[in-house]
Coordinates of C-alpha atoms and ligand atoms in Angstrom, one line a residue:
M476 CA -23.5 10.0 7.9
F477 CA -20.2 9.2 10.3
N478 CA -18.1 12.4 11.8
R479 CA -14.9 12.9 10.6
D480 CA -12.6 16.1 11.8
T481 CA -13.0 18.7 9.0
A482 CA -15.6 20.6 8.3
S483 CA -15.6 19.4 4.2
K484 CA -18.3 16.2 3.8
S485 CA -16.1 13.3 1.8
L486 CA -18.1 11.4 -0.1
W487 CA -17.3 7.9 2.5
Q488 CA -19.1 10.4 4.3
G489 CA -21.8 10.5 1.9
T490 CA -22.7 7.1 1.4
A491 CA -21.6 4.9 4.5
E492 CA -23.5 5.5 7.9
T493 CA -21.8 5.3 11.9
Y494 CA -20.4 1.9 12.8
K495 CA -21.9 0.6 15.9
T496 CA -19.8 -1.1 18.1
V497 CA -21.2 -4.8 19.3
N498 CA -18.6 -5.8 22.3
T499 CA -17.5 -3.8 25.8
A500 CA -15.1 -3.5 27.4
D501 CA -13.7 -4.6 30.5
P502 CA -11.2 -2.2 32.4
Q503 CA -10.5 -5.2 34.6
T504 CA -9.1 -7.1 31.7
V505 CA -4.9 -8.0 30.6
Y506 CA -5.4 -7.1 27.3
D507 CA -3.1 -8.7 24.7
V508 CA -2.9 -5.7 22.7
V509 CA -4.5 -1.9 23.1
I510 CA -4.3 -0.6 19.5
V511 CA -5.4 3.1 19.8
G512 CA -6.9 4.4 16.5
G513 CA -9.9 3.5 14.9
G514 CA -8.9 4.3 11.3
I515 CA -8.1 2.2 8.4
A516 CA -4.2 0.8 10.7
G517 CA -6.6 0.6 14.2
V518 CA -8.6 -1.8 12.3
S519 CA -6.3 -4.0 10.4
I520 CA -4.5 -4.9 12.7
G521 CA -6.8 -5.7 14.4
V522 CA -8.4 -8.0 12.6
A523 CA -4.8 -9.4 11.7
L524 CA -4.4 -10.3 15.3
Q525 CA -7.5 -11.5 16.8
K526 CA -6.9 -13.0 13.8
K527 CA -3.7 -14.4 15.3
G528 CA -5.1 -15.6 18.9
K529 CA -4.6 -12.2 20.1
N530 CA -7.1 -10.6 23.0
C531 CA -6.9 -7.5 21.6
L532 CA -9.0 -3.7 22.6
I533 CA -9.3 -0.7 20.1
L534 CA -9.8 2.5 21.3
E535 CA -11.0 5.0 19.3
A536 CA -11.3 9.2 20.0
E537 CA -14.4 9.9 18.2
S538 CA -15.8 6.8 16.1
L539 CA -14.5 5.1 13.6
C540 CA -13.2 6.4 9.7
Y541 CA -12.6 9.8 11.9
G542 CA -9.8 10.8 11.1
T543 CA -7.8 11.1 7.3
T544 CA -9.6 7.8 6.5
G545 CA -12.5 9.2 6.6
G546 CA -10.9 11.9 4.0
T547 CA -8.8 9.9 1.1
T548 CA -9.5 8.3 -2.1
A549 CA -8.9 4.6 -2.0
H550 CA -6.5 4.0 -4.7
I551 CA -4.4 1.3 -3.8
N552 CA -1.4 0.9 -4.9
T553 CA 2.1 -1.5 -5.3
L554 CA 2.9 2.0 -7.3
L555 CA 3.7 3.8 -4.9
D556 CA 4.7 7.9 -4.1
T557 CA 8.1 7.5 -3.5
P558 CA 9.5 5.9 -6.6
Y559 CA 10.8 2.8 -6.4
S560 CA 14.1 4.9 -8.1
T561 CA 14.5 6.8 -5.3
I562 CA 14.1 3.3 -2.6
E563 CA 17.2 2.0 -4.4
S564 CA 19.2 6.0 -4.3
K565 CA 18.2 5.7 0.0
F566 CA 18.4 2.6 0.8
S567 CA 19.5 -0.7 -2.1
Q568 CA 17.6 -2.7 -5.4
K569 CA 16.9 -5.3 -2.6
A570 CA 15.3 -2.6 -0.5
A571 CA 12.9 -2.0 -3.5
H572 CA 12.7 -5.1 -4.0
T573 CA 11.1 -6.4 -0.2
V574 CA 8.7 -2.8 -0.2
A575 CA 7.2 -4.0 -3.3
D576 CA 7.2 -7.0 -1.9
A577 CA 5.4 -6.0 0.9
A578 CA 2.2 -3.8 -0.8
K579 CA 1.2 -6.9 -3.4
D580 CA 1.1 -8.7 0.0
A581 CA -0.7 -5.6 1.1
L582 CA -3.4 -5.3 -2.0
A583 CA -4.0 -9.5 -1.3
L584 CA -4.4 -8.9 2.2
I585 CA -7.3 -6.6 1.3
K586 CA -8.8 -8.9 -1.4
N587 CA -7.9 -12.0 1.1
N588 CA -10.2 -9.8 3.7
I589 CA -12.9 -9.1 1.7
K590 CA -13.7 -12.2 0.0
E591 CA -13.5 -13.7 3.8
Y592 CA -15.4 -11.4 6.2
Q593 CA -18.1 -10.9 2.7
I594 CA -17.2 -6.6 2.6
D595 CA -19.4 -4.6 0.5
C596 CA -17.2 -1.9 -0.8
A597 CA -16.7 -2.5 -4.7
F598 CA -13.5 -3.3 -5.0
S599 CA -11.6 -4.2 -7.8
D600 CA -8.5 -4.2 -9.4
A601 CA -7.1 -1.8 -11.5
E602 CA -4.2 -1.1 -14.1
A603 CA -2.4 2.7 -13.8
Y604 CA -1.2 4.6 -15.8
L605 CA 1.3 7.6 -14.6
F606 CA 2.3 10.1 -17.8
A607 CA 5.0 12.6 -18.7
Q608 CA 3.9 16.1 -19.7
D609 CA 7.6 17.4 -20.1
E610 CA 10.9 17.0 -20.9
K611 CA 11.6 16.3 -17.1
Q612 CA 9.3 14.1 -16.7
E613 CA 9.6 11.6 -19.3
K614 CA 13.3 11.0 -17.7
E615 CA 12.0 10.9 -14.2
L616 CA 9.2 8.2 -15.4
D617 CA 12.0 6.3 -17.7
E618 CA 13.6 5.9 -14.4
I619 CA 10.6 4.8 -12.1
F620 CA 10.1 2.5 -14.9
Q621 CA 13.3 0.9 -14.4
A622 CA 13.3 1.4 -11.2
S623 CA 9.6 -0.2 -10.8
E624 CA 10.1 -3.2 -13.1
S625 CA 13.3 -4.7 -11.3
A626 CA 11.7 -3.8 -8.1
G627 CA 9.7 -6.7 -9.0
L628 CA 6.1 -4.5 -10.5
T629 CA 5.0 -5.8 -14.0
L630 CA 4.8 -2.5 -16.3
R631 CA 5.0 -1.4 -19.7
Y632 CA 5.0 1.3 -21.8
T633 CA 1.6 2.9 -23.8
D634 CA 0.5 5.0 -26.0
S635 CA -3.1 6.0 -24.9
I636 CA -4.8 6.5 -21.6
D637 CA -8.1 6.8 -20.1
V638 CA -7.8 10.8 -19.0
P639 CA -8.5 13.0 -21.6
I640 CA -5.4 15.5 -20.6
G641 CA -2.6 15.3 -23.0
F642 CA 0.9 13.6 -22.2
R643 CA 4.5 13.0 -24.1
K644 CA 5.4 9.4 -22.3
A645 CA 3.0 6.9 -19.9
L646 CA 3.8 3.8 -17.8
I647 CA 0.6 1.8 -17.4
V648 CA 1.1 -0.3 -14.6
E649 CA -1.0 -3.9 -13.2
G650 CA -1.9 -5.2 -10.4
Q651 CA -3.4 -1.2 -7.6
G652 CA -6.5 -1.4 -7.0
K653 CA -9.9 0.7 -5.5
F654 CA -12.8 0.7 -3.3
H655 CA -14.9 2.3 -0.6
P656 CA -12.5 2.7 1.6
V657 CA -15.3 3.6 5.0
K658 CA -17.3 0.3 4.2
Y659 CA -13.6 -2.1 3.9
V660 CA -12.9 -0.5 7.7
H661 CA -16.5 -0.9 9.0
G662 CA -16.4 -4.9 7.5
L663 CA -13.3 -5.5 8.8
A664 CA -14.5 -3.6 12.7
S665 CA -17.4 -6.4 12.4
A666 CA -15.2 -8.7 11.6
F667 CA -13.0 -7.7 14.1
E668 CA -16.0 -7.9 17.1
S669 CA -17.2 -11.1 15.7
L670 CA -13.5 -12.8 16.0
G671 CA -13.7 -11.4 20.5
G672 CA -12.5 -8.5 20.3
V673 CA -13.5 -4.9 21.4
I674 CA -14.3 -1.3 19.9
V675 CA -14.3 1.5 22.4
E676 CA -15.2 5.1 20.6
H677 CA -15.2 8.7 22.4
S678 CA -12.6 7.9 24.4
R679 CA -9.4 10.0 23.6
V680 CA -6.3 8.4 24.9
V681 CA -4.2 10.8 27.5
N682 CA -1.4 9.5 28.7
V683 CA -0.2 5.7 28.9
E684 CA 1.4 4.4 32.0
D685 CA 4.3 2.3 29.9
G686 CA 4.9 -0.3 32.5
E687 CA 4.1 -4.1 32.4
P688 CA 1.0 -4.2 31.9
V689 CA 0.9 -0.7 30.4
V690 CA -2.2 1.2 31.9
V691 CA -3.5 3.3 29.1
E692 CA -5.5 6.3 30.4
T693 CA -8.5 7.8 28.3
D694 CA -11.2 10.5 29.8
R695 CA -13.3 8.1 30.5
Y696 CA -11.8 5.1 32.0
K697 CA -8.5 3.3 32.0
Y698 CA -6.8 0.0 30.0
K699 CA -5.0 -1.9 30.6
G700 CA -2.6 -4.0 27.7
S701 CA 0.7 -6.5 28.0
S702 CA 1.4 -4.5 24.3
L703 CA 0.7 -1.1 22.7
I704 CA 0.0 0.2 19.4
Y705 CA -0.4 3.7 18.0
A706 CA -2.5 3.4 14.8
T707 CA -2.7 7.1 15.3
H708 CA -1.8 8.2 11.9
I709 CA 0.8 10.4 14.0
P710 CA 1.6 9.9 17.5
P711 CA 0.9 11.9 20.5
G712 CA 2.9 13.2 23.1
I713 CA 6.7 14.5 22.1
N714 CA 8.3 11.7 19.9
L715 CA 11.6 11.5 17.4
L716 CA 8.9 10.5 14.9
H717 CA 7.2 13.9 14.4
M718 CA 10.9 15.7 13.3
R719 CA 10.4 13.2 10.8
C720 CA 6.9 13.2 9.7
G721 CA 5.5 16.7 8.0
A722 CA 2.3 17.5 8.2
N723 CA 1.1 18.3 4.9
R724 CA -3.4 18.7 2.8
S725 CA -4.6 17.3 0.5
Y726 CA -7.6 18.3 -1.2
A727 CA -10.4 16.1 -3.1
M728 CA -13.3 16.7 -5.6
A729 CA -16.3 13.7 -7.0
V730 CA -18.1 14.8 -10.2
T731 CA -20.3 13.5 -12.2
L732 CA -19.7 13.7 -15.5
S733 CA -22.3 15.0 -18.7
D734 CA -20.6 12.6 -20.5
D735 CA -20.1 9.4 -19.0
K736 CA -17.0 9.4 -20.8
Y737 CA -14.9 7.9 -16.8
P738 CA -11.6 6.6 -16.5
T739 CA -11.8 2.7 -15.7
R740 CA -7.7 3.1 -14.7
L741 CA -6.2 5.6 -11.7
S742 CA -4.3 7.8 -12.8
Y743 CA -1.7 9.8 -11.9
D744 CA 0.3 13.0 -13.0
M745 CA 4.2 13.7 -12.0
Y746 CA 4.0 17.6 -11.3
D747 CA 5.1 18.0 -7.7
P748 CA 2.1 18.3 -5.9
Y749 CA 0.3 15.7 -8.9
H750 CA -3.0 15.3 -9.5
Y751 CA -4.6 12.1 -9.0
Y752 CA -7.7 10.2 -10.6
R753 CA -10.5 7.5 -10.7
T754 CA -13.8 6.0 -10.4
Q755 CA -15.9 5.1 -7.8
E756 CA -18.7 3.0 -7.7
W757 CA -21.8 3.6 -5.3
K758 CA -25.6 2.4 -5.8
G759 CA -25.2 2.2 -9.3
K760 CA -23.6 5.7 -9.1
K761 CA -20.7 6.7 -10.8
Y762 CA -18.0 9.4 -9.6
L763 CA -14.7 10.6 -11.6
I764 CA -12.4 11.3 -8.3
V765 CA -9.7 13.6 -8.9
G766 CA -7.0 15.1 -6.0
G767 CA -3.9 17.3 -5.5
E768 CA -3.4 20.2 -4.9
D769 CA -1.2 19.9 -1.7
H770 CA 0.7 21.8 0.8
K771 CA 2.4 21.8 4.0
T772 CA -0.3 22.3 6.3
G773 CA -1.2 26.1 7.5
D774 CA 1.0 27.6 4.2
H775 CA -1.8 28.2 2.1
P776 CA -2.9 31.1 3.9
N777 CA -6.6 30.9 2.1
T778 CA -7.0 27.4 1.5
D779 CA -10.1 27.7 -0.1
E780 CA -8.1 29.1 -3.6
N781 CA -7.2 25.0 -2.8
F782 CA -10.1 24.1 -4.1
L783 CA -10.1 27.0 -6.8
A784 CA -7.2 25.6 -8.7
L785 CA -8.5 22.6 -8.3
E786 CA -12.0 23.2 -9.3
S787 CA -10.3 24.5 -12.3
H788 CA -8.0 21.5 -13.1
V789 CA -11.3 19.5 -13.6
K790 CA -13.0 21.4 -15.7
T791 CA -10.2 22.5 -18.6
H792 CA -10.6 18.2 -18.5
F793 CA -13.3 16.7 -18.0
K794 CA -17.2 17.3 -18.8
I795 CA -18.6 18.5 -15.8
N796 CA -21.8 17.3 -14.6
S797 CA -22.3 17.8 -11.2
I798 CA -19.7 18.1 -7.9
D799 CA -21.5 16.2 -5.6
Y800 CA -18.4 16.1 -2.6
K801 CA -15.1 18.4 -2.0
W802 CA -13.5 17.7 1.0
S803 CA -9.5 17.8 2.2
S804 CA -7.5 15.7 4.3
Q805 CA -4.0 15.1 6.4
Y806 CA -1.1 12.7 5.6
F807 CA 2.4 12.6 7.2
E808 CA 5.4 12.0 4.6
P809 CA 8.0 10.5 6.5
A810 CA 11.9 12.2 6.0
D811 CA 13.1 8.8 3.7
G812 CA 10.7 8.2 1.8
L813 CA 9.2 5.3 3.8
P814 CA 7.0 4.9 6.4
Y815 CA 7.5 3.7 10.7
I816 CA 6.2 0.3 11.7
G817 CA 7.4 -0.7 14.4
Q818 CA 9.2 -0.2 18.1
L819 CA 7.9 3.5 19.1
P820 CA 11.3 5.4 19.4
G821 CA 12.2 6.2 23.3
H822 CA 10.1 3.8 24.9
S823 CA 9.8 0.0 25.9
D824 CA 9.8 -2.8 23.3
H825 CA 6.0 -3.7 24.1
I826 CA 4.6 0.4 22.5
F827 CA 4.3 0.4 18.6
V828 CA 3.7 2.6 16.1
A829 CA 2.3 2.6 12.7
T830 CA 2.9 6.2 10.9
G831 CA 4.5 8.1 8.6
F832 CA 2.4 6.3 5.5
G833 CA 2.1 9.4 3.2
G834 CA -0.5 9.2 0.1
N835 CA -0.2 5.5 0.4
G836 CA -2.3 4.3 3.5
M837 CA -4.4 2.0 2.1
T838 CA -0.8 0.2 0.8
F839 CA 1.0 -0.2 3.7
S840 CA -1.5 0.5 6.7
T841 CA -2.6 -3.1 6.0
V842 CA 1.4 -3.7 5.5
A843 CA 1.0 -2.6 9.5
S844 CA -1.2 -5.6 10.2
I845 CA 0.9 -7.5 8.1
I846 CA 4.0 -7.0 9.9
F847 CA 2.5 -6.7 13.6
S848 CA 0.5 -10.0 12.9
K849 CA 3.7 -11.9 12.7
W850 CA 6.2 -9.8 14.8
L851 CA 3.0 -9.9 17.7
G852 CA 1.7 -13.5 16.9
D853 CA 4.3 -15.4 15.7
N854 CA 7.7 -13.7 16.8
L855 CA 9.3 -12.9 13.4
I856 CA 10.3 -9.4 11.5
P857 CA 9.4 -9.5 8.0
Y858 CA 10.0 -7.6 5.5
D859 CA 13.7 -7.7 7.1
N860 CA 12.5 -4.8 9.3
L861 CA 13.3 -1.9 6.8
F862 CA 9.9 0.2 8.2
N863 CA 11.5 -0.2 11.1
P864 CA 10.8 2.8 13.3
N865 CA 14.6 3.3 14.8
R866 CA 16.8 3.6 11.6
I867 CA 19.6 5.0 11.5
K868 CA 19.5 7.4 7.8
P869 CA 21.2 9.9 8.2
I870 CA 22.1 10.8 4.2
A871 CA 18.5 9.4 3.7
G872 CA 16.1 11.9 5.0
F873 CA 18.6 14.5 6.4
V874 CA 17.6 17.2 4.0
S875 CA 14.0 16.9 4.0
F876 CA 14.2 16.6 8.2
L877 CA 17.0 19.7 8.1
S878 CA 13.5 21.7 6.1
N879 CA 10.7 20.6 8.2
N880 CA 13.0 21.8 11.6
A881 CA 13.5 24.8 9.6
T882 CA 10.1 25.7 9.8
V883 CA 9.8 24.4 13.0
I884 CA 12.0 26.5 14.7
Q885 CA 10.8 29.8 12.4
N886 CA 7.6 29.0 13.6
F887 CA 9.3 28.8 17.5
F888 CA 10.4 31.8 17.3
G889 CA 9.4 33.9 14.8
K890 CA 6.2 36.5 14.5
L891 CA 3.5 35.1 12.3
I892 CA 1.3 37.3 12.3
P893 CA 1.8 41.4 12.4
S894 CA 0.5 43.2 15.4
E895 CA -3.1 43.6 15.0
K896 CA -4.9 47.0 16.7
L897 CA -8.3 46.6 18.5
S898 CA -10.9 46.5 15.9
V899 CA -9.5 43.6 14.4
L900 CA -11.2 41.6 17.1
S901 CA -14.7 43.0 16.0
G902 CA -13.3 43.3 12.2
I903 CA -13.4 39.4 12.1
A904 CA -17.0 38.2 9.9
Q905 CA -18.7 35.2 10.3
G906 CA -17.2 31.8 10.6
E907 CA -14.1 33.0 9.9
G908 CA -11.0 32.8 12.3
E909 CA -7.4 34.8 12.8
I910 CA -4.7 34.7 14.6
V911 CA -5.0 38.6 16.7
K912 CA -2.7 40.9 19.1
F913 CA -4.6 42.1 21.5
E914 CA -2.1 44.8 24.5
G915 CA 0.8 42.3 23.4
Q916 CA -1.1 39.0 23.5
K917 CA -1.6 36.9 21.1
I918 CA -5.5 35.7 20.3
A919 CA -6.5 33.3 18.2
L920 CA -10.2 34.2 17.4
Y921 CA -13.1 32.7 15.7
R922 CA -16.5 34.0 14.6
N923 CA -19.0 31.6 14.7
D924 CA -22.0 31.2 12.5
L925 CA -24.1 33.5 14.9
G926 CA -22.3 36.4 15.9
K927 CA -20.2 35.0 19.2
L928 CA -16.3 35.4 19.1
F929 CA -14.6 32.2 20.7
A930 CA -11.1 33.5 21.8
L931 CA -7.8 30.6 22.1
N932 CA -4.2 30.7 23.3
P933 CA -2.8 29.5 19.8
T934 CA 0.5 28.5 21.4
C935 CA -0.4 24.2 19.9
T936 CA -0.6 22.5 23.8
H937 CA 2.7 20.1 21.3
M938 CA 5.3 21.9 21.0
K939 CA 4.8 24.7 21.4
C940 CA 3.8 26.2 17.5
D941 CA 1.5 28.4 17.2
V942 CA -1.7 27.9 15.2
K943 CA -2.7 28.7 11.6
W944 CA -6.6 29.5 11.2
N945 CA -7.9 26.7 8.1
Q946 CA -10.6 28.3 6.3
T947 CA -11.8 25.6 4.5
E948 CA -12.2 22.9 7.4
R949 CA -12.7 26.1 10.1
S950 CA -9.7 24.9 12.1
W951 CA -6.5 25.2 13.8
D952 CA -4.3 23.9 12.3
C953 CA -0.2 23.3 13.4
P954 CA 2.1 24.2 10.5
C955 CA 4.8 22.4 13.0
H956 CA 3.6 19.1 13.7
G957 CA 0.1 18.9 12.6
A958 CA -2.0 19.1 15.4
R959 CA -5.4 20.7 14.7
Y960 CA -7.9 21.9 17.2
S961 CA -11.5 23.0 16.2
P962 CA -12.8 26.4 16.3
E963 CA -13.1 26.0 20.0
G964 CA -9.6 24.5 20.3
K965 CA -10.9 20.5 20.9
V966 CA -8.4 18.0 19.3
L967 CA -9.0 17.3 16.2
T968 CA -5.7 15.9 15.3
G969 CA -3.3 14.4 17.2
P970 CA 0.1 14.8 18.1
A971 CA -1.6 17.2 20.6
D972 CA -3.5 15.4 23.3
H973 CA -4.9 18.5 25.5
G974 CA -7.0 21.2 23.6
L975 CA -6.4 25.1 23.4
T976 CA -6.8 26.7 26.4
V977 CA -9.3 28.6 25.9
I978 CA -8.8 32.7 27.3
D979 CA -11.8 34.9 28.9
L980 CA -12.7 37.9 26.5
E981 CA -14.0 39.3 29.3
T982 CA -11.2 39.2 31.1
I983 CA -8.8 40.4 28.9
M984 CA -11.0 43.5 29.0
E985 CA -10.8 44.4 31.4
Q986 CA -6.9 44.1 32.8
S987 CA -6.3 46.1 29.7
K988 CA -8.4 49.5 30.9
Ligands
FAD2310 C1 -6.8 13.7 0.5 C2 -6.0 12.7 0.7 C3 -6.4 11.0 -0.5 C4 -5.6 10.5 -0.1 N1 -5.9 9.4 -1.4 C5 -4.8 7.8 -0.6 C6 -4.9 6.8 -1.4 O1 -5.7 7.4 -2.6 N2 -4.5 5.6 -1.4 C7 -3.5 5.7 -0.3 O2 -3.4 4.6 -0.2 N3 -3.3 6.7 0.5 C8 -4.7 8.5 0.7 N4 -3.8 9.0 1.0 C9 -3.4 8.1 2.6 C10 -4.3 7.2 3.8 O3 -5.6 8.1 3.8 C11 -3.2 7.5 5.0 O4 -2.4 7.6 5.2 C12 -5.2 6.7 6.7 O5 -6.3 6.9 6.1 C13 -3.9 6.4 8.1 O6 -5.2 5.8 8.2 P1 -4.7 5.4 10.0 O7 -5.8 4.1 10.2 O8 -3.5 5.5 10.4 O9 -4.9 6.7 10.1 P2 -6.6 8.1 10.0 O10 -7.5 7.4 9.3 O11 -6.1 8.7 10.3 O12 -6.7 7.0 12.0 C14 -6.4 7.5 13.3 C15 -7.3 7.6 14.6 O13 -6.8 8.3 15.4 C16 -8.4 8.2 15.6 N5 -7.1 8.8 17.7 C17 -5.6 9.8 17.2 N6 -5.3 10.2 18.7 C18 -5.7 9.5 19.5 C19 -6.2 9.7 21.1 N7 -4.7 9.6 21.2 N8 -6.7 8.4 21.7 C20 -7.9 7.6 20.8 N9 -8.0 8.3 19.4 C21 -7.1 8.9 19.0 C22 -8.1 9.1 15.3 O14 -9.4 9.9 16.0 C23 -8.4 8.4 13.8 O15 -9.5 7.8 14.7 C24 -4.8 10.4 0.9 C25 -4.3 10.4 2.5 C26 -5.3 12.7 2.0 C27 -5.6 13.2 2.9

């Protein structure tokens, strides 16, 4: 089993081994492209560029699929979370068509990669249902239908769906897919190495000197590249894109059914947040995967309740035999609904980024691989440069940009947790964390399963917000830009690139005497 940036275990972790790298890196070589991050984005981009004759190095802080790719649910969609009706109104009808074309190209490329590199990842084509359960959703469904059809998707209304949930109106869309995401990424990684690419795991990039060449410092060695691409889900350091991407957490379960009535298609309801359903078969065993209960990172004090709500939802509609996996993971929602793929704002023209995939990272990471292979391989920017991270859309995204930042400002200056007494220090149960105030100092306190206390400065090292405890994943999560830390303060998820400061409890006790 490979590790993930969370305590909960995903279906993919239970059914895939750790990837073993083959090639070794050379700190003296100037690589054509250094790719930071070994999730689906980094590895897809790596293969596409290596195939174009570029010499690439992938640097991964932990191991491949340690991030959200190991905790996804792997629907491959052209019907996207940002409805084409929204893309039409925020951008244009032509833009909606271009996005649909990009999504279709991504699905075709995934299928081609699987065939060309003979990747055993249980891919199958699938149709998808979107179903409305009240009048308002019905109206929205009609708008989505029209805009999706004019964007070029093939869809129709249907009288039946294959999940046992009541609905008023539903559409069915062709040309979607599903697979085992980690097996796919591992297959791509192997192809990348066969093409001469190099993967270095357990090497966190801690500093980048933006020159010619770009010098990339990890916690172990320094490497050089003519270009650098951040495929870290969200770029590290401080960047404009952190103001344009909201961090969210989503919950998923893989269950077996006692009546064997596994849906064959993908399904989505239309609540906000919505539920998503699909079946995955792996080595002769079927699992129903259900996801939902999303919220902004750090917004829910008791994350276990989200699992309970999801479980109750699943039990209401399906005959459960066993709950085999429950997991949660984080994604980044772009302010105007489209991802940011291209040159990283505020940096030179050989530093790039692929971020803001929302709930469509399988599709958009593959779109990123198409964009970078054309950009760096052929000097062409495809899809009308629509995904340009430097796009200025003061109207599109303005509302969510403001509301995201309202939360940020509140967390900068507000007091998150009321003052606590010293007794709280000893009142925390094993396996729990809490922000306590002791002698005027805020402390992020965690007691491990053996009863040992760990104390940290709760100020996120990224942009100085206070972290919050995530009970389900046993991590300190920053509500502002999604940085996450282990109970002991180690970085689990960027954009932070340094851990939380460890506080010596003894010292504080002595100071307070
Ligand atoms: C519960 C859930 C369900 C989802 N379901 C779907 C779905 O059905 N379909 C879909 O299309 N999308 C889905 N998504 C979104 C999708 O999973 C993500 O968009 C996608 O996995 C992101 O891939 P990535 O490679 O960009 O990031 P990650 O997979 O997070 O990879 C980034 C990697 O970069 C590494 N890294 C970070 N910082 C550094 C550093 N400084 N140095 C070196 N390495 C670093 C990390 O360790 C990590 O391995 C879902 C998301 C969630 C949370």
